[in-house]
PDB file of C-alpha atoms in Angstrom:
ATOM      1  CA  UNK A   1       0.394  42.312 168.588  1.00 45.00           C
ATOM      2  CA  UNK A   2       0.982  40.725 165.156  1.00 45.00           C
ATOM      3  CA  UNK A   3      -2.451  41.972 163.977  1.00 48.00           C
ATOM      4  CA  UNK A   4      -1.586  45.497 165.110  1.00 50.00           C
ATOM      5  CA  UNK A   5       1.756  45.319 163.385  1.00 49.00           C
ATOM      6  CA  UNK A   6       0.053  44.123 160.137  1.00 54.00           C
ATOM      7  CA  UNK A   7      -2.470  46.957 160.427  1.00 57.00           C
ATOM      8  CA  UNK A   8       0.234  49.539 160.826  1.00 66.00           C
ATOM      9  CA  UNK A   9       2.161  48.250 157.847  1.00 70.00           C
ATOM     10  CA  UNK A  10      -0.967  48.365 155.709  1.00 66.00           C
ATOM     11  CA  UNK A  11      -1.577  51.921 156.807  1.00 68.00           C
ATOM     12  CA  UNK A  12       2.023  52.905 156.008  1.00 72.00           C
ATOM     13  CA  UNK A  13       1.723  51.244 152.582  1.00 73.00           C
ATOM     14  CA  UNK A  14      -1.491  53.057 151.819  1.00 73.00           C
ATOM     15  CA  UNK A  15       0.016  56.340 153.008  1.00 76.00           C
ATOM     16  CA  UNK A  16       3.030  55.836 150.703  1.00 75.00           C
ATOM     17  CA  UNK A  17       0.652  55.063 147.829  1.00 79.00           C
ATOM     18  CA  UNK A  18      -1.218  58.251 148.631  1.00 81.00           C
ATOM     19  CA  UNK A  19       1.931  60.326 148.529  1.00 84.00           C
ATOM     20  CA  UNK A  20       2.984  58.852 145.243  1.00 86.00           C
ATOM     21  CA  UNK A  21      -0.562  59.389 143.853  1.00 85.00           C
ATOM     22  CA  UNK A  22      -0.529  63.035 145.034  1.00 88.00           C
ATOM     23  CA  UNK A  23       2.858  63.547 143.351  1.00 89.00           C
ATOM     24  CA  UNK A  24       1.583  62.135 140.057  1.00 89.00           C
ATOM     25  CA  UNK A  25      -1.589  64.186 140.365  1.00 90.00           C
ATOM     26  CA  UNK A  26       0.407  67.379 140.875  1.00 91.00           C
ATOM     27  CA  UNK A  27       2.688  66.626 137.896  1.00 92.00           C
ATOM     28  CA  UNK A  28      -0.364  65.897 135.643  1.00 91.00           C
ATOM     29  CA  UNK A  29      -2.044  69.133 136.749  1.00 93.00           C
ATOM     30  CA  UNK A  30       1.091  71.175 136.058  1.00 93.00           C
ATOM     31  CA  UNK A  31       1.432  69.653 132.663  1.00 93.00           C
ATOM     32  CA  UNK A  32      -2.208  70.399 131.943  1.00 93.00           C
ATOM     33  CA  UNK A  33      -1.701  74.082 132.845  1.00 94.00           C
ATOM     34  CA  UNK A  34       1.364  74.303 130.654  1.00 95.00           C
ATOM     35  CA  UNK A  35      -0.550  72.867 127.743  1.00 93.00           C
ATOM     36  CA  UNK A  36      -3.449  75.232 128.295  1.00 94.00           C
ATOM     37  CA  UNK A  37      -1.036  78.148 128.184  1.00 95.00           C
ATOM     38  CA  UNK A  38       0.480  76.730 124.908  1.00 94.00           C
ATOM     39  CA  UNK A  39      -2.953  76.372 123.443  1.00 94.00           C
ATOM     40  CA  UNK A  40      -3.817  80.011 124.116  1.00 95.00           C
ATOM     41  CA  UNK A  41      -0.606  81.033 122.375  1.00 95.00           C
ATOM     42  CA  UNK A  42      -1.270  78.735 119.424  1.00 94.00           C
ATOM     43  CA  UNK A  43      -4.794  80.236 119.013  1.00 96.00           C
ATOM     44  CA  UNK A  44      -3.336  83.754 118.928  1.00 96.00           C
ATOM     45  CA  UNK A  45      -0.750  82.647 116.368  1.00 95.00           C
ATOM     46  CA  UNK A  46      -3.490  81.029 114.204  1.00 96.00           C
ATOM     47  CA  UNK A  47      -5.746  84.162 114.290  1.00 96.00           C
ATOM     48  CA  UNK A  48      -2.679  86.246 113.326  1.00 96.00           C
ATOM     49  CA  UNK A  49      -1.702  83.973 110.361  1.00 95.00           C
ATOM     50  CA  UNK A  50      -5.326  83.957 109.123  1.00 95.00           C
ATOM     51  CA  UNK A  51      -5.502  87.746 109.367  1.00 96.00           C
ATOM     52  CA  UNK A  52      -2.269  88.147 107.539  1.00 95.00           C
ATOM     53  CA  UNK A  53      -3.422  85.797 104.784  1.00 94.00           C
ATOM     54  CA  UNK A  54      -6.747  87.687 104.268  1.00 94.00           C
ATOM     55  CA  UNK A  55      -4.993  90.990 104.390  1.00 95.00           C
ATOM     56  CA  UNK A  56      -2.415  89.886 101.646  1.00 94.00           C
ATOM     57  CA  UNK A  57      -5.285  88.383  99.593  1.00 92.00           C
ATOM     58  CA  UNK A  58      -7.227  91.711  99.737  1.00 93.00           C
ATOM     59  CA  UNK A  59      -4.072  93.598  98.562  1.00 92.00           C
ATOM     60  CA  UNK A  60      -3.812  91.140  95.665  1.00 91.00           C
ATOM     61  CA  UNK A  61      -7.431  91.500  94.674  1.00 89.00           C
ATOM     62  CA  UNK A  62      -7.049  95.311  94.778  1.00 89.00           C
ATOM     63  CA  UNK A  63      -3.908  95.119  92.502  1.00 87.00           C
ATOM     64  CA  UNK A  64      -5.241  92.501  90.056  1.00 87.00           C
ATOM     65  CA  UNK A  65      -8.944  93.041  90.292  1.00 85.00           C
ATOM     66  CA  UNK A  66     -11.654  91.130  92.096  1.00 82.00           C
ATOM     67  CA  UNK A  67     -12.490  89.004  89.098  1.00 83.00           C
ATOM     68  CA  UNK A  68      -8.875  88.044  88.549  1.00 85.00           C
ATOM     69  CA  UNK A  69      -8.569  86.439  92.075  1.00 86.00           C
ATOM     70  CA  UNK A  70     -11.709  84.509  92.644  1.00 85.00           C
ATOM     71  CA  UNK A  71     -13.000  80.894  92.636  1.00 86.00           C
ATOM     72  CA  UNK A  72     -13.516  81.259  88.921  1.00 85.00           C
ATOM     73  CA  UNK A  73      -9.754  80.696  88.484  1.00 84.00           C
ATOM     74  CA  UNK A  74      -9.656  77.457  90.428  1.00 85.00           C
ATOM     75  CA  UNK A  75      -8.422  74.348  88.575  1.00 84.00           C
ATOM     76  CA  UNK A  76     -10.935  71.771  87.704  1.00 84.00           C
ATOM     77  CA  UNK A  77      -8.802  69.047  89.206  1.00 84.00           C
ATOM     78  CA  UNK A  78      -6.961  69.464  92.502  1.00 84.00           C
ATOM     79  CA  UNK A  79      -4.855  67.445  94.884  1.00 83.00           C
ATOM     80  CA  UNK A  80      -4.228  68.411  98.468  1.00 82.00           C
ATOM     81  CA  UNK A  81      -0.774  69.565  99.529  1.00 83.00           C
ATOM     82  CA  UNK A  82      -1.492  68.766 103.184  1.00 84.00           C
ATOM     83  CA  UNK A  83      -2.764  65.650 104.915  1.00 85.00           C
ATOM     84  CA  UNK A  84      -3.571  64.934 108.497  1.00 85.00           C
ATOM     85  CA  UNK A  85      -1.952  61.893 110.118  1.00 84.00           C
ATOM     86  CA  UNK A  86      -3.406  60.396 113.268  1.00 82.00           C
ATOM     87  CA  UNK A  87      -1.872  58.062 115.806  1.00 81.00           C
ATOM     88  CA  UNK A  88      -2.769  56.802 119.303  1.00 79.00           C
ATOM     89  CA  UNK A  89       0.379  56.510 121.449  1.00 77.00           C
ATOM     90  CA  UNK A  90      -1.855  55.619 124.477  1.00 75.00           C
ATOM     91  CA  UNK A  91      -5.408  54.318 124.574  1.00 75.00           C
ATOM     92  CA  UNK A  92      -7.846  57.072 124.383  1.00 73.00           C
ATOM     93  CA  UNK A  93      -5.176  59.644 123.483  1.00 75.00           C
ATOM     94  CA  UNK A  94      -5.293  60.447 119.719  1.00 78.00           C
ATOM     95  CA  UNK A  95      -2.502  62.563 118.133  1.00 81.00           C
ATOM     96  CA  UNK A  96      -2.730  64.636 115.031  1.00 80.00           C
ATOM     97  CA  UNK A  97       0.004  65.917 112.715  1.00 82.00           C
ATOM     98  CA  UNK A  98      -0.389  68.007 109.544  1.00 85.00           C
ATOM     99  CA  UNK A  99       2.163  66.958 106.920  1.00 83.00           C
ATOM    100  CA  UNK A 100       3.019  68.954 103.750  1.00 81.00           C
ATOM    101  CA  UNK A 101       2.919  66.560 100.786  1.00 79.00           C
ATOM    102  CA  UNK A 102       3.338  68.966  97.904  1.00 67.00           C
ATOM    103  CA  UNK A 103       6.386  69.689  95.852  1.00 55.00           C
ATOM    104  CA  UNK A 104       9.109  71.469  97.831  1.00 49.00           C
ATOM    105  CA  UNK A 105       8.684  72.766 101.395  1.00 49.00           C
ATOM    106  CA  UNK A 106       5.675  74.750 102.676  1.00 56.00           C
ATOM    107  CA  UNK A 107       7.798  77.888 102.337  1.00 47.00           C
ATOM    108  CA  UNK A 108       8.745  77.080  98.726  1.00 42.00           C
ATOM    109  CA  UNK A 109       6.101  78.386  96.307  1.00 38.00           C
ATOM    110  CA  UNK A 110       7.821  77.284  93.090  1.00 38.00           C
ATOM    111  CA  UNK A 111       5.620  75.189  90.828  1.00 36.00           C
ATOM    112  CA  UNK A 112       6.632  71.709  89.849  1.00 37.00           C
ATOM    113  CA  UNK A 113       6.784  72.616  86.178  1.00 36.00           C
ATOM    114  CA  UNK A 114       9.958  74.702  86.821  1.00 35.00           C
ATOM    115  CA  UNK A 115      11.968  71.496  86.840  1.00 37.00           C
ATOM    116  CA  UNK A 116      14.141  70.886  83.863  1.00 37.00           C
ATOM    117  CA  UNK A 117      13.031  68.842  80.739  1.00 36.00           C
ATOM    118  CA  UNK A 118      15.532  67.028  78.518  1.00 35.00           C
ATOM    119  CA  UNK A 119      15.422  66.669  74.749  1.00 38.00           C
ATOM    120  CA  UNK A 120      12.886  63.828  74.840  1.00 34.00           C
ATOM    121  CA  UNK A 121      10.831  64.822  77.789  1.00 38.00           C
ATOM    122  CA  UNK A 122      12.892  63.039  80.481  1.00 40.00           C
ATOM    123  CA  UNK A 123      13.815  64.927  83.746  1.00 39.00           C
ATOM    124  CA  UNK A 124      17.260  66.403  83.701  1.00 42.00           C
ATOM    125  CA  UNK A 125      19.867  65.378  86.260  1.00 42.00           C
ATOM    126  CA  UNK A 126      20.976  67.770  88.936  1.00 41.00           C
ATOM    127  CA  UNK A 127      24.252  68.548  87.037  1.00 42.00           C
ATOM    128  CA  UNK A 128      22.200  69.918  83.989  1.00 42.00           C
ATOM    129  CA  UNK A 129      20.884  73.398  83.753  1.00 42.00           C
ATOM    130  CA  UNK A 130      17.153  73.666  84.558  1.00 41.00           C
ATOM    131  CA  UNK A 131      16.068  75.010  81.178  1.00 42.00           C
ATOM    132  CA  UNK A 132      13.790  73.838  78.462  1.00 42.00           C
ATOM    133  CA  UNK A 133      15.484  72.349  75.478  1.00 43.00           C
ATOM    134  CA  UNK A 134      14.123  71.860  71.996  1.00 44.00           C
ATOM    135  CA  UNK A 135      14.519  68.988  69.568  1.00 46.00           C
ATOM    136  CA  UNK A 136      17.161  69.567  66.826  1.00 49.00           C
ATOM    137  CA  UNK A 137      15.542  71.378  63.891  1.00 49.00           C
ATOM    138  CA  UNK A 138      16.404  70.766  60.266  1.00 49.00           C
ATOM    139  CA  UNK A 139      18.806  73.266  58.789  1.00 51.00           C
ATOM    140  CA  UNK A 140      16.968  76.327  57.421  1.00 48.00           C
ATOM    141  CA  UNK A 141      13.705  75.599  59.197  1.00 44.00           C
ATOM    142  CA  UNK A 142      12.575  78.192  61.758  1.00 46.00           C
ATOM    143  CA  UNK A 143      12.713  77.281  65.397  1.00 42.00           C
ATOM    144  CA  UNK A 144       9.305  76.402  66.772  1.00 45.00           C
ATOM    145  CA  UNK A 145       8.671  76.392  70.465  1.00 43.00           C
ATOM    146  CA  UNK A 146       7.425  73.088  71.915  1.00 42.00           C
ATOM    147  CA  UNK A 147       3.841  73.588  73.136  1.00 44.00           C
ATOM    148  CA  UNK A 148       3.093  72.332  76.610  1.00 43.00           C
ATOM    149  CA  UNK A 149       1.260  69.094  76.770  1.00 42.00           C
ATOM    150  CA  UNK A 150      -2.351  69.179  78.065  1.00 42.00           C
ATOM    151  CA  UNK A 151      -1.350  66.920  80.938  1.00 40.00           C
ATOM    152  CA  UNK A 152       1.329  69.325  82.118  1.00 40.00           C
ATOM    153  CA  UNK A 153      -0.876  72.354  81.669  1.00 41.00           C
ATOM    154  CA  UNK A 154      -3.661  70.867  83.813  1.00 41.00           C
ATOM    155  CA  UNK A 155      -1.572  68.926  86.234  1.00 49.00           C
ATOM    156  CA  UNK A 156      -3.357  68.879  89.643  1.00 46.00           C
ATOM    157  CA  UNK A 157       0.003  68.865  91.436  1.00 55.00           C
ATOM    158  CA  UNK A 158       1.088  72.222  90.207  1.00 75.00           C
ATOM    159  CA  UNK A 159       1.418  75.231  92.412  1.00 83.00           C
ATOM    160  CA  UNK A 160      -2.028  76.836  92.921  1.00 86.00           C
ATOM    161  CA  UNK A 161      -0.570  80.211  92.353  1.00 88.00           C
ATOM    162  CA  UNK A 162      -0.346  79.393  88.620  1.00 87.00           C
ATOM    163  CA  UNK A 163      -4.127  79.436  88.477  1.00 89.00           C
ATOM    164  CA  UNK A 164      -3.952  83.184  88.702  1.00 88.00           C
ATOM    165  CA  UNK A 165      -1.193  83.846  86.215  1.00 84.00           C
ATOM    166  CA  UNK A 166       2.445  83.284  85.675  1.00 83.00           C
ATOM    167  CA  UNK A 167       3.766  86.429  87.305  1.00 85.00           C
ATOM    168  CA  UNK A 168       1.597  86.860  90.355  1.00 87.00           C
ATOM    169  CA  UNK A 169       2.097  89.730  92.847  1.00 89.00           C
ATOM    170  CA  UNK A 170       4.256  89.042  95.861  1.00 92.00           C
ATOM    171  CA  UNK A 171       1.214  89.705  98.145  1.00 91.00           C
ATOM    172  CA  UNK A 172      -0.395  86.517  96.713  1.00 92.00           C
ATOM    173  CA  UNK A 173       2.623  84.457  97.600  1.00 92.00           C
ATOM    174  CA  UNK A 174       2.562  86.000 101.090  1.00 93.00           C
ATOM    175  CA  UNK A 175      -1.139  85.091 101.429  1.00 93.00           C
ATOM    176  CA  UNK A 176      -0.376  81.435 100.359  1.00 91.00           C
ATOM    177  CA  UNK A 177       2.488  81.307 102.965  1.00 92.00           C
ATOM    178  CA  UNK A 178       0.249  82.706 105.666  1.00 94.00           C
ATOM    179  CA  UNK A 179      -2.582  80.258 105.068  1.00 93.00           C
ATOM    180  CA  UNK A 180      -0.071  77.334 104.906  1.00 91.00           C
ATOM    181  CA  UNK A 181       1.353  78.397 108.210  1.00 92.00           C
ATOM    182  CA  UNK A 182      -2.169  78.620 109.609  1.00 93.00           C
ATOM    183  CA  UNK A 183      -2.844  75.069 108.564  1.00 90.00           C
ATOM    184  CA  UNK A 184       0.271  73.832 110.405  1.00 91.00           C
ATOM    185  CA  UNK A 185      -0.727  75.795 113.507  1.00 93.00           C
ATOM    186  CA  UNK A 186      -4.219  74.381 113.277  1.00 92.00           C
ATOM    187  CA  UNK A 187      -2.777  70.819 113.403  1.00 89.00           C
ATOM    188  CA  UNK A 188      -0.743  71.747 116.498  1.00 91.00           C
ATOM    189  CA  UNK A 189      -3.857  73.068 118.123  1.00 93.00           C
ATOM    190  CA  UNK A 190      -5.723  69.913 117.445  1.00 90.00           C
ATOM    191  CA  UNK A 191      -2.889  67.919 118.959  1.00 89.00           C
ATOM    192  CA  UNK A 192      -2.826  70.143 122.009  1.00 91.00           C
ATOM    193  CA  UNK A 193      -6.636  69.899 122.500  1.00 92.00           C
ATOM    194  CA  UNK A 194      -6.354  66.114 122.362  1.00 89.00           C
ATOM    195  CA  UNK A 195      -3.579  66.056 125.003  1.00 90.00           C
ATOM    196  CA  UNK A 196      -5.562  68.454 127.164  1.00 92.00           C
ATOM    197  CA  UNK A 197      -8.667  66.350 127.051  1.00 91.00           C
ATOM    198  CA  UNK A 198      -6.627  63.238 127.842  1.00 90.00           C
ATOM    199  CA  UNK A 199      -4.953  65.082 130.763  1.00 90.00           C
ATOM    200  CA  UNK A 200      -8.338  66.115 132.202  1.00 92.00           C
ATOM    201  CA  UNK A 201      -9.473  62.520 132.064  1.00 91.00           C
ATOM    202  CA  UNK A 202      -6.293  61.421 133.798  1.00 90.00           C
ATOM    203  CA  UNK A 203      -6.753  64.022 136.591  1.00 92.00           C
ATOM    204  CA  UNK A 204     -10.341  62.801 137.121  1.00 92.00           C
ATOM    205  CA  UNK A 205      -9.225  59.186 137.450  1.00 90.00           C
ATOM    206  CA  UNK A 206      -6.374  60.112 139.802  1.00 90.00           C
ATOM    207  CA  UNK A 207      -8.738  62.186 141.953  1.00 91.00           C
ATOM    208  CA  UNK A 208     -11.156  59.157 142.210  1.00 89.00           C
ATOM    209  CA  UNK A 209      -8.323  56.858 143.128  1.00 87.00           C
ATOM    210  CA  UNK A 210      -7.022  59.377 145.737  1.00 85.00           C
ATOM    211  CA  UNK A 211     -10.400  59.623 147.271  1.00 85.00           C
ATOM    212  CA  UNK A 212     -10.578  55.827 147.618  1.00 84.00           C
ATOM    213  CA  UNK A 213      -7.234  55.775 149.388  1.00 81.00           C
ATOM    214  CA  UNK A 214      -8.367  58.539 151.732  1.00 81.00           C
ATOM    215  CA  UNK A 215     -11.487  56.597 152.534  1.00 79.00           C
ATOM    216  CA  UNK A 216      -9.442  53.471 153.232  1.00 77.00           C
ATOM    217  CA  UNK A 217      -7.153  55.493 155.676  1.00 73.00           C
ATOM    218  CA  UNK A 218     -10.149  56.897 157.514  1.00 72.00           C
ATOM    219  CA  UNK A 219     -11.540  53.351 157.970  1.00 68.00           C
ATOM    220  CA  UNK A 220      -8.189  52.139 159.225  1.00 59.00           C
TER     221      UNK A 220
END
């Protein structure tokens, strides 16, 4: 009788574990389906942003000329405005995040050189007007504009839009914004794909564990 009671308790314990495992499996599967739907939406958004960027860039080349908007205008020294950060909250589950590291926000296309400069080249405080000042000139001498330093003219951190001129068409700014948005969406897609692969691996592991419990219940 004691052996029978022990066997029944073991079966009940395995049945409870099976129910808990099935619940976890269902929740993981639902989460996977939600992430797959999100991935499809992100891919559509990415394609739309890229198409918008190329369309705006085509409008700019039509307005300024093909030679005025080409790789020939690229700066000789560049620094990326975006970087990809990776983390691993759980073993085998990498996460990706695209971070904007340039001046201003991704929606702000103003170059860094637009910040104010004081009399002796020091940055102005926020209370001062963001205009360029000149050194005091001797009385009677004509005012001479201060030429930009070579370092400022070729700064790799300046807005890439300045490669194509000072007053660029609005379509070029729109193209820049579209491609920046596409980069951020691409980072979200990479993170979603990583979570989906991890979710698929979890479902496979849970299915194997569930099959083992079913086999044990059949033997019992």
